[in-house]
Tab-separated table of C-alpha atoms in Angstrom:
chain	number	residue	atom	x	y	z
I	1	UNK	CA	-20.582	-121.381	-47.721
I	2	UNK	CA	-17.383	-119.234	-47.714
I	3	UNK	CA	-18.099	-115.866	-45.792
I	4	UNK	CA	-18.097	-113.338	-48.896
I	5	UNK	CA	-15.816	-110.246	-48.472
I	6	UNK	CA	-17.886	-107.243	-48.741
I	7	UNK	CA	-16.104	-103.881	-50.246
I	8	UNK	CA	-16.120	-100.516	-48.494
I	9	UNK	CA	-14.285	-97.393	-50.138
I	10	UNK	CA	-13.231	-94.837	-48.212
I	11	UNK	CA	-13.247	-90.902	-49.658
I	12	UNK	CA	-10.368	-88.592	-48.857
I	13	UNK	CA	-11.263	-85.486	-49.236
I	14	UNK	CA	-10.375	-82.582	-51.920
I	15	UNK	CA	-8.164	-79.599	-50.823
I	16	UNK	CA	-9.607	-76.652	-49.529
I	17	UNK	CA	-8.631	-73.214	-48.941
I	18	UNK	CA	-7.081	-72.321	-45.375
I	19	UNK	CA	-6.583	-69.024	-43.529
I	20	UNK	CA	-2.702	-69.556	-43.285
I	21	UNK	CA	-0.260	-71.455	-45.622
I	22	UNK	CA	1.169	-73.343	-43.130
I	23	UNK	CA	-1.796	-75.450	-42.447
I	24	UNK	CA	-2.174	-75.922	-46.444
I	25	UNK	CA	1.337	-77.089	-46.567
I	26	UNK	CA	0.304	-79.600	-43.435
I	27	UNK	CA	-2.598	-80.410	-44.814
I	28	UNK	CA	-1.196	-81.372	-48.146
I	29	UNK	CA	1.487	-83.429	-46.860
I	30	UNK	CA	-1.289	-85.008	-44.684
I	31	UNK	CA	-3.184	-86.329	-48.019
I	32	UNK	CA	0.129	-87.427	-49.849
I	33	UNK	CA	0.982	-89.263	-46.720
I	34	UNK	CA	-2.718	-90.559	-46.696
I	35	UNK	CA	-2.208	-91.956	-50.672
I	36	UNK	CA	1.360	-93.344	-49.521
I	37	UNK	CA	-0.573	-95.799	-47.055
I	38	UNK	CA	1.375	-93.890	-44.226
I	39	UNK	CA	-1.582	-93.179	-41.941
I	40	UNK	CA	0.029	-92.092	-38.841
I	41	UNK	CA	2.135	-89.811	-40.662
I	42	UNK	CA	-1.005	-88.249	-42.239
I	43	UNK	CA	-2.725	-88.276	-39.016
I	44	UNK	CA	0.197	-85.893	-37.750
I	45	UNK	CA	-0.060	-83.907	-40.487
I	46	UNK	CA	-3.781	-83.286	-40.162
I	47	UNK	CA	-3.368	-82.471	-36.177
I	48	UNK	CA	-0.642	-79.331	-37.204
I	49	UNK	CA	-3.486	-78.173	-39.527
I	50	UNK	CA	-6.091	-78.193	-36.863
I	51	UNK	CA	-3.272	-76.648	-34.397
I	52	UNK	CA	-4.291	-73.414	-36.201
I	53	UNK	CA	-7.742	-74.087	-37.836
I	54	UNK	CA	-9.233	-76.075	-34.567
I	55	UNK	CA	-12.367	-76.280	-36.488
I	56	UNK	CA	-11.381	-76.704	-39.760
I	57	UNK	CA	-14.306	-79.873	-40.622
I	58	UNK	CA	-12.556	-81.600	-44.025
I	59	UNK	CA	-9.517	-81.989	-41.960
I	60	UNK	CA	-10.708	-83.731	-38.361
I	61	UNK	CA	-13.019	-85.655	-40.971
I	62	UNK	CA	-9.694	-86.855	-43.167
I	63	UNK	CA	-7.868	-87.294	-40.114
I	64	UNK	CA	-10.992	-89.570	-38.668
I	65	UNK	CA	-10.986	-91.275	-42.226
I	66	UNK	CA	-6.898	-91.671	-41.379
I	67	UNK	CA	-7.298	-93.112	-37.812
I	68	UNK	CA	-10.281	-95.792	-39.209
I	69	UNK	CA	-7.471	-97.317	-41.812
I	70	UNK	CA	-5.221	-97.672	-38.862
I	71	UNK	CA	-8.217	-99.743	-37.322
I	72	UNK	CA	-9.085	-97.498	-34.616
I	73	UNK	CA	-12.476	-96.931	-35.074
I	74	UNK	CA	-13.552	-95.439	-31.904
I	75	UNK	CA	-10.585	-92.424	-32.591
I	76	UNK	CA	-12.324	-92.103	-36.016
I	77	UNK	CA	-16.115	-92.057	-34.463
I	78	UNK	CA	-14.609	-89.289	-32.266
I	79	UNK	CA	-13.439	-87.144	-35.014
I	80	UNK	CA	-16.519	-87.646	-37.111
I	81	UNK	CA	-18.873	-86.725	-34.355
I	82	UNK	CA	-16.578	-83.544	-33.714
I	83	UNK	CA	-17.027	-82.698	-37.548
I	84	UNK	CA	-20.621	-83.302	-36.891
I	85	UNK	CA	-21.294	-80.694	-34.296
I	86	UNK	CA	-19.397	-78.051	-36.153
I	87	UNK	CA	-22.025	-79.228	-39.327
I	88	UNK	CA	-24.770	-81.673	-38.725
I	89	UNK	CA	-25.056	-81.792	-42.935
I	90	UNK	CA	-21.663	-82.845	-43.039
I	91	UNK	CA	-22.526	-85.809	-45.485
I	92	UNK	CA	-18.947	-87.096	-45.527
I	93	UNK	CA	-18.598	-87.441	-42.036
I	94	UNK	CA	-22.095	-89.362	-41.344
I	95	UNK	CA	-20.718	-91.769	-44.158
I	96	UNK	CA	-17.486	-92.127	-42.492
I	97	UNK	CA	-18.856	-92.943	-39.325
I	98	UNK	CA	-21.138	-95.083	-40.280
I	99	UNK	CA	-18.778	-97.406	-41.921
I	100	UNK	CA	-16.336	-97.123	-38.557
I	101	UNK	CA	-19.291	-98.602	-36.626
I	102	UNK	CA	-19.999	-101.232	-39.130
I	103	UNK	CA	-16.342	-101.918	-38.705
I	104	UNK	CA	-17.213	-101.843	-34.983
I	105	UNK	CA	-20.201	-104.289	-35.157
I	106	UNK	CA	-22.210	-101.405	-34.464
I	107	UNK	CA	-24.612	-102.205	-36.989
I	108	UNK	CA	-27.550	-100.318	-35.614
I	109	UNK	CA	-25.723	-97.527	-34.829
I	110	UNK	CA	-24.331	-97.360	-38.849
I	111	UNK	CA	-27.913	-97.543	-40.187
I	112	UNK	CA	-28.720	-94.224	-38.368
I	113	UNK	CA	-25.687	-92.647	-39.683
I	114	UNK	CA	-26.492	-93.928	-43.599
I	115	UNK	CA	-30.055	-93.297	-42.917
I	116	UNK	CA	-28.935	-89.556	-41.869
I	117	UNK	CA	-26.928	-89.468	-45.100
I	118	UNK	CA	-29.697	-90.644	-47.260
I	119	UNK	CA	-31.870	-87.941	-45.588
I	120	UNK	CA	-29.448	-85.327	-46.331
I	121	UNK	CA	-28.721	-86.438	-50.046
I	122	UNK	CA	-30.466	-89.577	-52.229
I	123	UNK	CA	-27.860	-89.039	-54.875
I	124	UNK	CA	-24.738	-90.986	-53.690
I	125	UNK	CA	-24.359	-93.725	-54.462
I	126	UNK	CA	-21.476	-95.118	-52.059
I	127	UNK	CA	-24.222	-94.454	-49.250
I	128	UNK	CA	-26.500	-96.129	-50.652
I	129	UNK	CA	-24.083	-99.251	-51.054
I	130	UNK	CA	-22.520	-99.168	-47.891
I	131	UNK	CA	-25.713	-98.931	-45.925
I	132	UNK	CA	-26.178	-102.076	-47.926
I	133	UNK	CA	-23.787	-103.692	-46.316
I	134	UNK	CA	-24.762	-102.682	-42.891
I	135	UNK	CA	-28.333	-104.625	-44.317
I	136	UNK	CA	-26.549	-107.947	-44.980
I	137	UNK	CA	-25.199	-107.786	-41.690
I	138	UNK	CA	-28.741	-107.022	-40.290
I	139	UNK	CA	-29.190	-110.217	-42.582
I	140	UNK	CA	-32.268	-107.708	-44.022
I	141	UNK	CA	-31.233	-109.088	-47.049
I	142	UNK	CA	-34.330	-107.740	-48.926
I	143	UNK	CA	-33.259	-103.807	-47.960
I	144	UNK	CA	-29.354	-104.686	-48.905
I	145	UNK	CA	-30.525	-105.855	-52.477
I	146	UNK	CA	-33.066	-102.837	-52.506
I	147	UNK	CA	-29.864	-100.493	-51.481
I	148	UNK	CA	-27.294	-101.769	-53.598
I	149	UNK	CA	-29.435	-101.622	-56.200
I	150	UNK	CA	-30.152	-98.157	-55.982
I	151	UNK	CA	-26.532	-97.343	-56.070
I	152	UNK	CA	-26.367	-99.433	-59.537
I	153	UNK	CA	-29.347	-97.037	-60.738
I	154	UNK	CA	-27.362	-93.810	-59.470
I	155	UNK	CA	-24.025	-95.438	-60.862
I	156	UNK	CA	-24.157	-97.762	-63.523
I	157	UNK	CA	-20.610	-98.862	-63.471
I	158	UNK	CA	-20.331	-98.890	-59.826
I	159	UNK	CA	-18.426	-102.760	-59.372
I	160	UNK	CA	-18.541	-102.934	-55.759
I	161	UNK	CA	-21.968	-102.872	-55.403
I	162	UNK	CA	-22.481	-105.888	-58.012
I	163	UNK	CA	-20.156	-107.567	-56.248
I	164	UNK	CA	-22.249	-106.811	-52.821
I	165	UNK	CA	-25.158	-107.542	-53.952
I	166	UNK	CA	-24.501	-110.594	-54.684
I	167	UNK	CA	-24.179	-112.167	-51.300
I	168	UNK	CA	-27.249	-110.794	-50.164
I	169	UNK	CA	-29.027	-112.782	-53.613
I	170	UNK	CA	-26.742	-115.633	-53.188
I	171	UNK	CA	-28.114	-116.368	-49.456
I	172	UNK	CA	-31.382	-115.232	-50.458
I	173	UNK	CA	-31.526	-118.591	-52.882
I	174	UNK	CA	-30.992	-116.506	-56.020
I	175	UNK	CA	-27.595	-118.205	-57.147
I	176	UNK	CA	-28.774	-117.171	-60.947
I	177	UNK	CA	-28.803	-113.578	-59.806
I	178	UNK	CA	-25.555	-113.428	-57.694
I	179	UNK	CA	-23.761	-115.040	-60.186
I	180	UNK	CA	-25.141	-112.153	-62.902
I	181	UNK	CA	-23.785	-109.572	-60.456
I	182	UNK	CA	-20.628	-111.103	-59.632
I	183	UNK	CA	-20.132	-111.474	-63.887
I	184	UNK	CA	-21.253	-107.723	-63.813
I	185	UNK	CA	-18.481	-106.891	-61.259
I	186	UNK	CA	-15.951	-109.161	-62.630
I	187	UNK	CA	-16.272	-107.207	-65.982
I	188	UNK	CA	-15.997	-103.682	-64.463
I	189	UNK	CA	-12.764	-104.934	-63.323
I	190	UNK	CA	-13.359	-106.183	-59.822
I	191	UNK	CA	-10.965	-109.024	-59.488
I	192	UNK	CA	-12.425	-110.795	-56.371
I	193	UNK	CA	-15.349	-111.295	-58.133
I	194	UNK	CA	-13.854	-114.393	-59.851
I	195	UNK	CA	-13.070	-116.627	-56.938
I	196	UNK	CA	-17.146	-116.486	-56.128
I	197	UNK	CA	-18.020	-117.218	-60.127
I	198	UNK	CA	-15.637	-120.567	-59.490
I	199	UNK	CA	-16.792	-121.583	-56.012
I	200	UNK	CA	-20.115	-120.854	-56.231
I	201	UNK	CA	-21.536	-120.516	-60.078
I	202	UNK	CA	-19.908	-123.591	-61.518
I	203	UNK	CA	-22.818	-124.942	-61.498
I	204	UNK	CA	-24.836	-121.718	-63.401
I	205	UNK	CA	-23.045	-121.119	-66.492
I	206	UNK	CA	-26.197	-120.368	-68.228
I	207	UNK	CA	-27.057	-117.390	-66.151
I	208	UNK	CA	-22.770	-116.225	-66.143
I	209	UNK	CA	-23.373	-116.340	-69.813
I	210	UNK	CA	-25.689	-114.763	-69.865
I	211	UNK	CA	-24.512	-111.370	-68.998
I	212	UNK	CA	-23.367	-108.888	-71.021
């Protein structure tokens, strides 16, 4: 079987308000840099806005969001963990981290952070399905389903975690119920989904037409 890619979706965060206008004016540039793909640029931008607001947490958090796209997830772990002392409720920045130490391997290490975040709030539903992923690779394919499931209940139209869920089903032996969820995902718009339906639900068109 084809290793299935599993989707993660970082969060930049919304614009707050800053002592000086300056470090607005750096810190917007940072998050249009961020949306242009140019990461480095945005992670210059953030570091002016913490020159003068050394503590400001949405910023080191963006910036750690900025260095993990750029693949350096122990730069991003440091950032998070900085925006963590300053606030140990900092939601954003347990989420964060944990998905720069699944991107580490650190798989343990990611289910503490998204077990923190669940702790903190059992709302969101991106925590919920990235600490499924963290599951799969644990190959506790039981919790996974269980999580991405409860991100579906929080967030009905939530594709990625369709998608997600069914690899976990798929290697479980429940090819009907992947295939539902990859339909599912595939009709919220998630693309990938349809090279899965091909390769692997052939073979299960009663349960992909199932789905509506």
């Amino acid at each position: 079987m084809k290793t299935i890619l599993l989707l993660i979706i970082p969060v930049l965060f919304a614009i707050p308000s800053f002592a000086q206008k300056t470090a607005l004016q750096h810190f917007n540039a940072g998050n249009q840099k961020f949306k242009s793909g140019k990461y480095s640029e945005a992670i210059k931008e953030y570091s002016e806005v913490l020159k003068q607001e050394p503590q400001h947490i949405v910023t080191i958090t963006n910036r750690g969001i900025a260095r993990d796209r750029l693949l350096d997830y122990r730069g991003a772990i440091s950032d998070f963990t900085k925006a963590l002392e300053l606030d140990p409720k900092h939601i954003e920045a347990w989420t964060s981290r944990g998905l720069s130490k699944y991107n580490l391997q650190d798989y343990k290490g990611a289910l503490i952070d998204f077990n923190t975040a669940v702790s903190i709030d059992q709302k969101q539903a991106r925590t919920y399905n990235n600490r499924g992923l963290v599951r799969f690779a644990l190959k506790d394919y039981r919790s996974a389903i269980i999580d991405y499931g409860r991100a579906i209940t929080l967030q009905p139209d939530y594709a990625e975690a369709y998608y997600n869920r069914g690899a976990p089903r798929y290697t479980s032996g429940d090819v009907s119920g992947a295939c539902e969820d990859w339909v599912k995902a595939e009709q919220l718009g998630l693309k990938e989904a349809a090279q899965y339906l091909k390769q692997f639900c052939d073979q299960n068109s009663t349960a992909t037409n199932s789905v509506k």
